[in-house]
PDB file of C-alpha atoms and ligand atoms in Angstrom:
ATOM      1  CA  MET Q 246      -9.952 129.685 130.193  1.00  0.00           C
ATOM      2  CA  ALA Q 247      -7.599 132.616 129.902  1.00  0.00           C
ATOM      3  CA  ILE Q 248      -7.441 134.587 133.113  1.00  0.00           C
ATOM      4  CA  GLU Q 249      -4.730 137.096 133.575  1.00  0.00           C
ATOM      5  CA  THR Q 250      -4.458 140.218 135.640  1.00  0.00           C
ATOM      6  CA  GLN Q 251      -5.299 143.398 133.850  1.00  0.00           C
ATOM      7  CA  SER Q 252      -5.155 146.982 135.010  1.00  0.00           C
ATOM      8  CA  THR Q 253      -8.315 149.030 134.565  1.00  0.00           C
ATOM      9  CA  GLN Q 254      -6.311 152.017 133.287  1.00  0.00           C
ATOM     10  CA  GLY Q 255      -7.753 153.299 130.047  1.00  0.00           C
ATOM     11  CA  LEU Q 256     -10.647 150.856 130.323  1.00  0.00           C
ATOM     12  CA  ASN Q 257     -14.303 151.764 130.612  1.00  0.00           C
ATOM     13  CA  ALA Q 258     -14.395 150.450 134.170  1.00  0.00           C
ATOM     14  CA  ASP Q 259     -14.613 151.913 137.652  1.00  0.00           C
ATOM     15  CA  PRO Q 260     -12.000 150.327 139.966  1.00  0.00           C
ATOM     16  CA  ALA Q 261     -14.172 151.064 143.033  1.00  0.00           C
ATOM     17  CA  GLU Q 262     -17.089 149.179 141.441  1.00  0.00           C
ATOM     18  CA  LEU Q 263     -14.879 146.193 140.601  1.00  0.00           C
ATOM     19  CA  GLU Q 264     -13.525 146.240 144.165  1.00  0.00           C
ATOM     20  CA  LYS Q 265     -17.069 146.073 145.602  1.00  0.00           C
ATOM     21  CA  PHE Q 266     -17.681 142.836 143.711  1.00  0.00           C
ATOM     22  CA  ALA Q 267     -14.189 141.484 144.475  1.00  0.00           C
ATOM     23  CA  THR Q 268     -14.849 141.767 148.213  1.00  0.00           C
ATOM     24  CA  LEU Q 269     -18.009 139.680 147.906  1.00  0.00           C
ATOM     25  CA  ALA Q 270     -16.765 137.275 145.234  1.00  0.00           C
ATOM     26  CA  HIS Q 271     -16.365 134.214 147.479  1.00  0.00           C
ATOM     27  CA  ARG Q 272     -20.105 134.360 148.275  1.00  0.00           C
ATOM     28  CA  TRP Q 273     -21.266 134.405 144.661  1.00  0.00           C
ATOM     29  CA  TRP Q 274     -22.821 130.939 144.740  1.00  0.00           C
ATOM     30  CA  ASP Q 275     -24.240 131.250 148.268  1.00  0.00           C
ATOM     31  CA  LYS Q 276     -27.949 131.702 147.586  1.00  0.00           C
ATOM     32  CA  THR Q 277     -28.498 133.326 150.996  1.00  0.00           C
ATOM     33  CA  SER Q 278     -25.767 135.926 150.460  1.00  0.00           C
ATOM     34  CA  GLU Q 279     -25.696 139.417 148.918  1.00  0.00           C
ATOM     35  CA  PHE Q 280     -26.177 137.626 145.595  1.00  0.00           C
ATOM     36  CA  LYS Q 281     -29.538 136.178 146.652  1.00  0.00           C
ATOM     37  CA  PRO Q 282     -31.463 138.625 144.399  1.00  0.00           C
ATOM     38  CA  LEU Q 283     -29.457 137.516 141.330  1.00  0.00           C
ATOM     39  CA  HIS Q 284     -30.192 133.856 142.124  1.00  0.00           C
ATOM     40  CA  ALA Q 285     -33.845 134.709 142.673  1.00  0.00           C
ATOM     41  CA  ILE Q 286     -34.324 136.562 139.363  1.00  0.00           C
ATOM     42  CA  ASN Q 287     -32.239 134.145 137.310  1.00  0.00           C
ATOM     43  CA  PRO Q 288     -35.007 131.706 136.294  1.00  0.00           C
ATOM     44  CA  LEU Q 289     -37.155 134.671 135.184  1.00  0.00           C
ATOM     45  CA  ARG Q 290     -34.526 136.243 132.967  1.00  0.00           C
ATOM     46  CA  LEU Q 291     -33.321 132.869 131.683  1.00  0.00           C
ATOM     47  CA  ASN Q 292     -36.838 131.933 130.544  1.00  0.00           C
ATOM     48  CA  PHE Q 293     -37.367 135.378 129.041  1.00  0.00           C
ATOM     49  CA  ILE Q 294     -34.183 134.956 126.971  1.00  0.00           C
ATOM     50  CA  ASP Q 295     -34.805 131.307 126.070  1.00  0.00           C
ATOM     51  CA  GLU Q 296     -38.370 131.952 124.912  1.00  0.00           C
ATOM     52  CA  LEU Q 297     -37.194 134.721 122.597  1.00  0.00           C
ATOM     53  CA  VAL Q 298     -34.037 133.155 121.139  1.00  0.00           C
ATOM     54  CA  SER Q 299     -34.146 129.416 121.951  1.00  0.00           C
ATOM     55  CA  LEU Q 300     -30.718 129.080 123.540  1.00  0.00           C
ATOM     56  CA  ASN Q 301     -29.917 125.478 122.565  1.00  0.00           C
ATOM     57  CA  GLY Q 302     -26.904 125.484 120.207  1.00  0.00           C
ATOM     58  CA  LYS Q 303     -26.564 129.291 120.184  1.00  0.00           C
ATOM     59  CA  ARG Q 304     -23.229 131.092 120.633  1.00  0.00           C
ATOM     60  CA  VAL Q 305     -23.802 133.380 123.586  1.00  0.00           C
ATOM     61  CA  LEU Q 306     -21.684 136.098 125.168  1.00  0.00           C
ATOM     62  CA  ASP Q 307     -22.464 137.110 128.777  1.00  0.00           C
ATOM     63  CA  ILE Q 308     -20.898 140.518 129.530  1.00  0.00           C
ATOM     64  CA  GLY Q 309     -20.199 141.294 133.198  1.00  0.00           C
ATOM     65  CA  CYS Q 310     -20.872 137.632 133.981  1.00  0.00           C
ATOM     66  CA  GLY Q 311     -19.523 137.792 137.555  1.00  0.00           C
ATOM     67  CA  GLY Q 312     -19.531 134.380 139.230  1.00  0.00           C
ATOM     68  CA  GLY Q 313     -21.500 132.925 136.328  1.00  0.00           C
ATOM     69  CA  ILE Q 314     -25.090 132.611 137.611  1.00  0.00           C
ATOM     70  CA  LEU Q 315     -26.659 133.455 134.239  1.00  0.00           C
ATOM     71  CA  SER Q 316     -23.770 132.043 132.136  1.00  0.00           C
ATOM     72  CA  GLU Q 317     -24.022 128.591 133.704  1.00  0.00           C
ATOM     73  CA  SER Q 318     -27.790 128.494 133.388  1.00  0.00           C
ATOM     74  CA  MET Q 319     -27.560 129.340 129.669  1.00  0.00           C
ATOM     75  CA  ASP Q 320     -24.933 126.605 129.247  1.00  0.00           C
ATOM     76  CA  GLU Q 321     -27.397 124.199 130.887  1.00  0.00           C
ATOM     77  CA  LYS Q 322     -29.920 125.167 128.209  1.00  0.00           C
ATOM     78  CA  GLY Q 323     -27.435 123.972 125.565  1.00  0.00           C
ATOM     79  CA  ALA Q 324     -25.881 127.321 124.583  1.00  0.00           C
ATOM     80  CA  ILE Q 325     -22.134 127.646 123.890  1.00  0.00           C
ATOM     81  CA  VAL Q 326     -21.363 130.398 126.360  1.00  0.00           C
ATOM     82  CA  THR Q 327     -18.448 132.805 126.760  1.00  0.00           C
ATOM     83  CA  GLY Q 328     -18.515 134.836 129.979  1.00  0.00           C
ATOM     84  CA  ILE Q 329     -16.445 138.019 130.302  1.00  0.00           C
ATOM     85  CA  ASP Q 330     -15.873 140.320 133.252  1.00  0.00           C
ATOM     86  CA  LEU Q 331     -13.136 142.659 134.468  1.00  0.00           C
ATOM     87  CA  GLY Q 332     -13.280 141.215 137.998  1.00  0.00           C
ATOM     88  CA  ASP Q 333     -10.638 138.509 138.196  1.00  0.00           C
ATOM     89  CA  LYS Q 334     -11.881 137.219 141.578  1.00  0.00           C
ATOM     90  CA  ALA Q 335     -15.410 136.694 140.259  1.00  0.00           C
ATOM     91  CA  LEU Q 336     -14.029 134.866 137.221  1.00  0.00           C
ATOM     92  CA  LYS Q 337     -11.929 132.597 139.431  1.00  0.00           C
ATOM     93  CA  VAL Q 338     -15.020 131.783 141.484  1.00  0.00           C
ATOM     94  CA  ALA Q 339     -16.904 131.101 138.251  1.00  0.00           C
ATOM     95  CA  GLN Q 340     -14.184 128.701 137.074  1.00  0.00           C
ATOM     96  CA  LEU Q 341     -14.030 126.940 140.440  1.00  0.00           C
ATOM     97  CA  HIS Q 342     -17.781 126.479 140.408  1.00  0.00           C
ATOM     98  CA  GLN Q 343     -17.527 124.738 137.048  1.00  0.00           C
ATOM     99  CA  LEU Q 344     -15.436 122.003 138.645  1.00  0.00           C
ATOM    100  CA  GLU Q 345     -18.505 121.168 140.736  1.00  0.00           C
ATOM    101  CA  SER Q 346     -21.234 121.820 138.208  1.00  0.00           C
ATOM    102  CA  GLY Q 347     -19.509 120.446 135.108  1.00  0.00           C
ATOM    103  CA  SER Q 348     -20.599 123.541 133.185  1.00  0.00           C
ATOM    104  CA  LYS Q 349     -18.507 124.420 130.103  1.00  0.00           C
ATOM    105  CA  VAL Q 350     -18.630 128.208 129.998  1.00  0.00           C
ATOM    106  CA  ASP Q 351     -15.455 129.800 128.619  1.00  0.00           C
ATOM    107  CA  TYR Q 352     -14.554 132.604 131.046  1.00  0.00           C
ATOM    108  CA  ARG Q 353     -12.250 135.446 130.011  1.00  0.00           C
ATOM    109  CA  LEU Q 354     -10.920 138.591 131.654  1.00  0.00           C
ATOM    110  CA  ILE Q 355     -11.427 141.063 128.834  1.00  0.00           C
ATOM    111  CA  SER Q 356     -13.467 144.206 128.282  1.00  0.00           C
ATOM    112  CA  ALA Q 357     -16.489 144.185 125.989  1.00  0.00           C
ATOM    113  CA  GLU Q 358     -14.816 146.844 123.841  1.00  0.00           C
ATOM    114  CA  ASP Q 359     -11.610 144.791 123.400  1.00  0.00           C
ATOM    115  CA  LEU Q 360     -13.544 141.620 122.587  1.00  0.00           C
ATOM    116  CA  ALA Q 361     -15.563 143.603 120.022  1.00  0.00           C
ATOM    117  CA  GLY Q 362     -12.269 144.508 118.324  1.00  0.00           C
ATOM    118  CA  GLU Q 363     -11.130 140.874 118.446  1.00  0.00           C
ATOM    119  CA  GLN Q 364     -14.343 139.050 117.479  1.00  0.00           C
ATOM    120  CA  PRO Q 365     -16.903 141.354 115.829  1.00  0.00           C
ATOM    121  CA  GLU Q 366     -20.266 139.864 114.813  1.00  0.00           C
ATOM    122  CA  SER Q 367     -19.452 136.508 116.404  1.00  0.00           C
ATOM    123  CA  PHE Q 368     -22.348 135.841 118.774  1.00  0.00           C
ATOM    124  CA  ASP Q 369     -25.970 134.872 118.176  1.00  0.00           C
ATOM    125  CA  VAL Q 370     -26.939 136.308 121.550  1.00  0.00           C
ATOM    126  CA  VAL Q 371     -25.285 138.868 123.845  1.00  0.00           C
ATOM    127  CA  THR Q 372     -26.474 139.369 127.415  1.00  0.00           C
ATOM    128  CA  CYS Q 373     -25.457 142.278 129.632  1.00  0.00           C
ATOM    129  CA  MET Q 374     -27.361 142.023 132.885  1.00  0.00           C
ATOM    130  CA  GLU Q 375     -27.190 144.213 135.999  1.00  0.00           C
ATOM    131  CA  MET Q 376     -23.887 145.642 134.769  1.00  0.00           C
ATOM    132  CA  LEU Q 377     -24.488 148.910 132.881  1.00  0.00           C
ATOM    133  CA  GLU Q 378     -25.246 150.756 136.137  1.00  0.00           C
ATOM    134  CA  HIS Q 379     -21.718 149.958 137.361  1.00  0.00           C
ATOM    135  CA  VAL Q 380     -19.654 151.379 134.450  1.00  0.00           C
ATOM    136  CA  PRO Q 381     -18.480 154.946 133.705  1.00  0.00           C
ATOM    137  CA  ASP Q 382     -19.640 154.942 130.062  1.00  0.00           C
ATOM    138  CA  PRO Q 383     -22.563 152.543 129.638  1.00  0.00           C
ATOM    139  CA  GLU Q 384     -23.312 153.741 126.108  1.00  0.00           C
ATOM    140  CA  ALA Q 385     -19.893 152.467 124.983  1.00  0.00           C
ATOM    141  CA  ILE Q 386     -20.815 149.014 126.337  1.00  0.00           C
ATOM    142  CA  VAL Q 387     -24.081 149.136 124.377  1.00  0.00           C
ATOM    143  CA  ARG Q 388     -22.089 149.966 121.215  1.00  0.00           C
ATOM    144  CA  ALA Q 389     -19.689 147.065 121.919  1.00  0.00           C
ATOM    145  CA  CYS Q 390     -22.678 144.709 122.356  1.00  0.00           C
ATOM    146  CA  ALA Q 391     -24.068 145.851 119.005  1.00  0.00           C
ATOM    147  CA  SER Q 392     -20.790 145.138 117.281  1.00  0.00           C
ATOM    148  CA  LEU Q 393     -20.285 141.735 118.991  1.00  0.00           C
ATOM    149  CA  VAL Q 394     -23.671 140.323 117.946  1.00  0.00           C
ATOM    150  CA  LYS Q 395     -24.233 138.816 114.491  1.00  0.00           C
ATOM    151  CA  PRO Q 396     -26.745 140.495 112.166  1.00  0.00           C
ATOM    152  CA  GLY Q 397     -30.113 138.994 113.043  1.00  0.00           C
ATOM    153  CA  GLY Q 398     -28.884 138.239 116.578  1.00  0.00           C
ATOM    154  CA  SER Q 399     -30.233 139.458 119.917  1.00  0.00           C
ATOM    155  CA  VAL Q 400     -28.851 141.626 122.685  1.00  0.00           C
ATOM    156  CA  PHE Q 401     -30.438 141.643 126.153  1.00  0.00           C
ATOM    157  CA  PHE Q 402     -29.840 144.323 128.771  1.00  0.00           C
ATOM    158  CA  SER Q 403     -31.133 144.662 132.293  1.00  0.00           C
ATOM    159  CA  THR Q 404     -30.564 147.525 134.669  1.00  0.00           C
ATOM    160  CA  ILE Q 405     -32.319 149.875 137.116  1.00  0.00           C
ATOM    161  CA  ASN Q 406     -34.553 152.806 136.183  1.00  0.00           C
ATOM    162  CA  ARG Q 407     -33.797 156.306 137.525  1.00  0.00           C
ATOM    163  CA  ASN Q 408     -36.710 157.956 139.345  1.00  0.00           C
ATOM    164  CA  PRO Q 409     -37.755 158.510 142.992  1.00  0.00           C
ATOM    165  CA  LYS Q 410     -39.479 155.098 143.212  1.00  0.00           C
ATOM    166  CA  ALA Q 411     -36.371 153.304 141.928  1.00  0.00           C
ATOM    167  CA  TYR Q 412     -34.291 155.184 144.514  1.00  0.00           C
ATOM    168  CA  LEU Q 413     -36.712 154.151 147.243  1.00  0.00           C
ATOM    169  CA  PHE Q 414     -36.843 150.478 146.233  1.00  0.00           C
ATOM    170  CA  ALA Q 415     -33.368 149.780 144.837  1.00  0.00           C
ATOM    171  CA  VAL Q 416     -31.307 151.864 147.273  1.00  0.00           C
ATOM    172  CA  ILE Q 417     -33.298 152.614 150.447  1.00  0.00           C
ATOM    173  CA  GLY Q 418     -35.394 149.425 150.409  1.00  0.00           C
ATOM    174  CA  ALA Q 419     -32.815 146.887 149.281  1.00  0.00           C
ATOM    175  CA  GLU Q 420     -29.759 148.332 151.042  1.00  0.00           C
ATOM    176  CA  TYR Q 421     -31.127 150.035 154.173  1.00  0.00           C
ATOM    177  CA  VAL Q 422     -34.503 148.515 155.074  1.00  0.00           C
ATOM    178  CA  LEU Q 423     -34.379 144.911 153.869  1.00  0.00           C
ATOM    179  CA  LYS Q 424     -30.549 144.828 153.921  1.00  0.00           C
ATOM    180  CA  MET Q 425     -30.550 142.478 150.924  1.00  0.00           C
ATOM    181  CA  LEU Q 426     -27.562 144.314 149.437  1.00  0.00           C
ATOM    182  CA  PRO Q 427     -24.557 145.971 151.101  1.00  0.00           C
ATOM    183  CA  LYS Q 428     -24.863 149.750 151.485  1.00  0.00           C
ATOM    184  CA  GLY Q 429     -23.277 151.481 148.498  1.00  0.00           C
ATOM    185  CA  THR Q 430     -24.016 148.637 146.045  1.00  0.00           C
ATOM    186  CA  HIS Q 431     -25.919 151.009 143.794  1.00  0.00           C
ATOM    187  CA  GLU Q 432     -25.416 154.688 143.034  1.00  0.00           C
ATOM    188  CA  TYR Q 433     -28.605 156.492 142.082  1.00  0.00           C
ATOM    189  CA  GLN Q 434     -27.013 158.768 139.495  1.00  0.00           C
ATOM    190  CA  LYS Q 435     -25.791 155.731 137.541  1.00  0.00           C
ATOM    191  CA  PHE Q 436     -29.292 154.330 137.116  1.00  0.00           C
ATOM    192  CA  ILE Q 437     -30.571 154.401 133.538  1.00  0.00           C
ATOM    193  CA  LYS Q 438     -34.009 155.281 132.203  1.00  0.00           C
ATOM    194  CA  PRO Q 439     -35.466 152.868 129.640  1.00  0.00           C
ATOM    195  CA  SER Q 440     -35.727 155.822 127.222  1.00  0.00           C
ATOM    196  CA  GLU Q 441     -31.964 156.464 127.576  1.00  0.00           C
ATOM    197  CA  LEU Q 442     -31.017 152.819 127.131  1.00  0.00           C
ATOM    198  CA  SER Q 443     -33.361 152.521 124.147  1.00  0.00           C
ATOM    199  CA  ALA Q 444     -31.820 155.608 122.526  1.00  0.00           C
ATOM    200  CA  TRP Q 445     -28.263 154.250 123.022  1.00  0.00           C
ATOM    201  CA  ALA Q 446     -29.357 150.918 121.549  1.00  0.00           C
ATOM    202  CA  ARG Q 447     -30.973 152.570 118.521  1.00  0.00           C
ATOM    203  CA  HIS Q 448     -27.902 154.767 117.932  1.00  0.00           C
ATOM    204  CA  ALA Q 449     -25.799 151.603 118.001  1.00  0.00           C
ATOM    205  CA  GLY Q 450     -28.012 150.110 115.282  1.00  0.00           C
ATOM    206  CA  LEU Q 451     -30.151 147.824 117.452  1.00  0.00           C
ATOM    207  CA  ASP Q 452     -33.944 147.602 117.138  1.00  0.00           C
ATOM    208  CA  ILE Q 453     -35.945 147.504 120.368  1.00  0.00           C
ATOM    209  CA  ASN Q 454     -38.169 144.437 120.457  1.00  0.00           C
ATOM    210  CA  GLN Q 455     -39.428 144.170 124.038  1.00  0.00           C
ATOM    211  CA  LEU Q 456     -39.241 146.023 127.311  1.00  0.00           C
ATOM    212  CA  ARG Q 457     -40.243 144.194 130.508  1.00  0.00           C
ATOM    213  CA  GLY Q 458     -40.354 145.187 134.122  1.00  0.00           C
ATOM    214  CA  MET Q 459     -39.026 142.988 136.905  1.00  0.00           C
ATOM    215  CA  GLY Q 460     -40.898 143.423 140.142  1.00  0.00           C
ATOM    216  CA  TYR Q 461     -40.156 142.367 143.712  1.00  0.00           C
ATOM    217  CA  ASN Q 462     -42.791 141.894 146.369  1.00  0.00           C
ATOM    218  CA  PRO Q 463     -41.088 142.096 149.797  1.00  0.00           C
ATOM    219  CA  LEU Q 464     -44.147 140.634 151.523  1.00  0.00           C
ATOM    220  CA  THR Q 465     -44.035 137.393 149.549  1.00  0.00           C
ATOM    221  CA  ASP Q 466     -40.276 137.593 148.755  1.00  0.00           C
ATOM    222  CA  HIS Q 467     -41.295 136.905 145.157  1.00  0.00           C
ATOM    223  CA  TYR Q 468     -40.031 138.311 141.848  1.00  0.00           C
ATOM    224  CA  SER Q 469     -42.064 138.493 138.660  1.00  0.00           C
ATOM    225  CA  LEU Q 470     -41.875 139.844 135.112  1.00  0.00           C
ATOM    226  CA  GLY Q 471     -44.524 142.336 134.050  1.00  0.00           C
ATOM    227  CA  GLN Q 472     -45.320 145.702 132.541  1.00  0.00           C
ATOM    228  CA  ASP Q 473     -44.059 147.842 135.453  1.00  0.00           C
ATOM    229  CA  THR Q 474     -40.591 149.068 134.380  1.00  0.00           C
ATOM    230  CA  SER Q 475     -40.349 151.712 137.110  1.00  0.00           C
ATOM    231  CA  VAL Q 476     -37.551 149.961 139.046  1.00  0.00           C
ATOM    232  CA  ASN Q 477     -35.816 146.932 137.490  1.00  0.00           C
ATOM    233  CA  TYR Q 478     -36.282 146.194 133.806  1.00  0.00           C
ATOM    234  CA  LEU Q 479     -35.090 144.061 130.898  1.00  0.00           C
ATOM    235  CA  ILE Q 480     -34.784 145.037 127.238  1.00  0.00           C
ATOM    236  CA  HIS Q 481     -34.588 142.701 124.242  1.00  0.00           C
ATOM    237  CA  THR Q 482     -33.010 144.234 121.134  1.00  0.00           C
ATOM    238  CA  ILE Q 483     -32.260 142.799 117.706  1.00  0.00           C
ATOM    239  CA  LYS Q 484     -29.508 143.704 115.246  1.00  0.00           C
ATOM    240  CA  PRO Q 485     -31.247 143.915 111.886  1.00  0.00           C
ATOM    241  CA  LEU Q 486     -30.089 141.738 109.004  1.00  0.00           C
ATOM    242  CA  ARG Q 487     -28.318 143.765 106.332  1.00  0.00           C
TER     243      ARG Q 487
HETATM  244  N1  SAH Y  27     -24.302 139.834 135.118  1.00  0.00           N
HETATM  245  C1  SAH Y  27     -24.209 139.084 136.344  1.00  0.00           C
HETATM  246  C2  SAH Y  27     -23.460 139.828 137.453  1.00  0.00           C
HETATM  247  C3  SAH Y  27     -23.995 141.211 137.788  1.00  0.00           C
HETATM  248  S1  SAH Y  27     -23.036 142.021 139.042  1.00  0.00           S
HETATM  249  C4  SAH Y  27     -25.583 138.701 136.787  1.00  0.00           C
HETATM  250  O1  SAH Y  27     -26.533 139.446 136.490  1.00  0.00           O
HETATM  251  O2  SAH Y  27     -25.754 137.671 137.434  1.00  0.00           O
HETATM  252  C5  SAH Y  27     -22.109 143.191 138.060  1.00  0.00           C
HETATM  253  C6  SAH Y  27     -20.875 142.592 137.405  1.00  0.00           C
HETATM  254  O3  SAH Y  27     -20.343 143.559 136.508  1.00  0.00           O
HETATM  255  C7  SAH Y  27     -19.742 142.234 138.377  1.00  0.00           C
HETATM  256  O4  SAH Y  27     -19.317 140.928 138.153  1.00  0.00           O
HETATM  257  C8  SAH Y  27     -18.627 143.230 138.021  1.00  0.00           C
HETATM  258  O5  SAH Y  27     -17.326 142.696 138.199  1.00  0.00           O
HETATM  259  C9  SAH Y  27     -18.931 143.468 136.561  1.00  0.00           C
HETATM  260  N2  SAH Y  27     -18.372 144.696 136.005  1.00  0.00           N
HETATM  261  C10 SAH Y  27     -18.346 145.939 136.552  1.00  0.00           C
HETATM  262  N3  SAH Y  27     -17.759 146.790 135.700  1.00  0.00           N
HETATM  263  C11 SAH Y  27     -17.404 146.074 134.602  1.00  0.00           C
HETATM  264  C12 SAH Y  27     -16.772 146.404 133.364  1.00  0.00           C
HETATM  265  N4  SAH Y  27     -16.412 147.644 133.091  1.00  0.00           N
HETATM  266  N5  SAH Y  27     -16.577 145.420 132.461  1.00  0.00           N
HETATM  267  C13 SAH Y  27     -16.983 144.149 132.734  1.00  0.00           C
HETATM  268  N6  SAH Y  27     -17.595 143.791 133.865  1.00  0.00           N
HETATM  269  C14 SAH Y  27     -17.800 144.740 134.796  1.00  0.00           C
END
């Protein structure tokens, strides 16, 4: 449980992005708050991961873990989870929540790149969810993920596609019409096409196994996994055995 303050200078991080999450951090575990969508999609992504890698007993790294919604749920499935983030407020909230939940996630304030230097090929599973669209150089995070995972291990990414429909749903719909997210949560130009993410993953030595869309129906307030990757999507990649 090492949490220290770290400047973002020289790091692949955008201070304004970290500040956005710092302002909201105290509401991370409030399921009616700005984090409601993350709570709502969590069972879907957790099952997707668990079905593919069987989390029980696995060493898992959750990059950009925030307040620990996914990290804690993977711990509950029996994984040995490390959660890293560069937001110290979110990590403090995550640690406080563990006092209530009894979860045993090891939270650390460290960048993915630095941890890759410290502990290469140490994790059976690496998850990096809803985070790539908030960093200046997402491809460098993908490379760090590829070096952190053991050969034969899995890396999962989720992010937002970049096209007019994604702009309409993820920015206009979520931030302006439904007001599920604060205005300015997402910047369109930072969205990532599945083809771009797949190319970064392949260049980093990861094989693409599955691509899944994550859909939201505002009429039923229901999320589901499917083939439509036009807005939110998940990718499962595998680092080949040597
Ligand atoms: N992955 C979590 C939280 C997503 S919110 C989930 O899906 O439930 C995005 C998170 O990315 C925030 O916690 C923010 O602090 C973190 N983040 C933003 N830039 C980062 C960076 N460069 N390195 C690590 N974490 C970062």
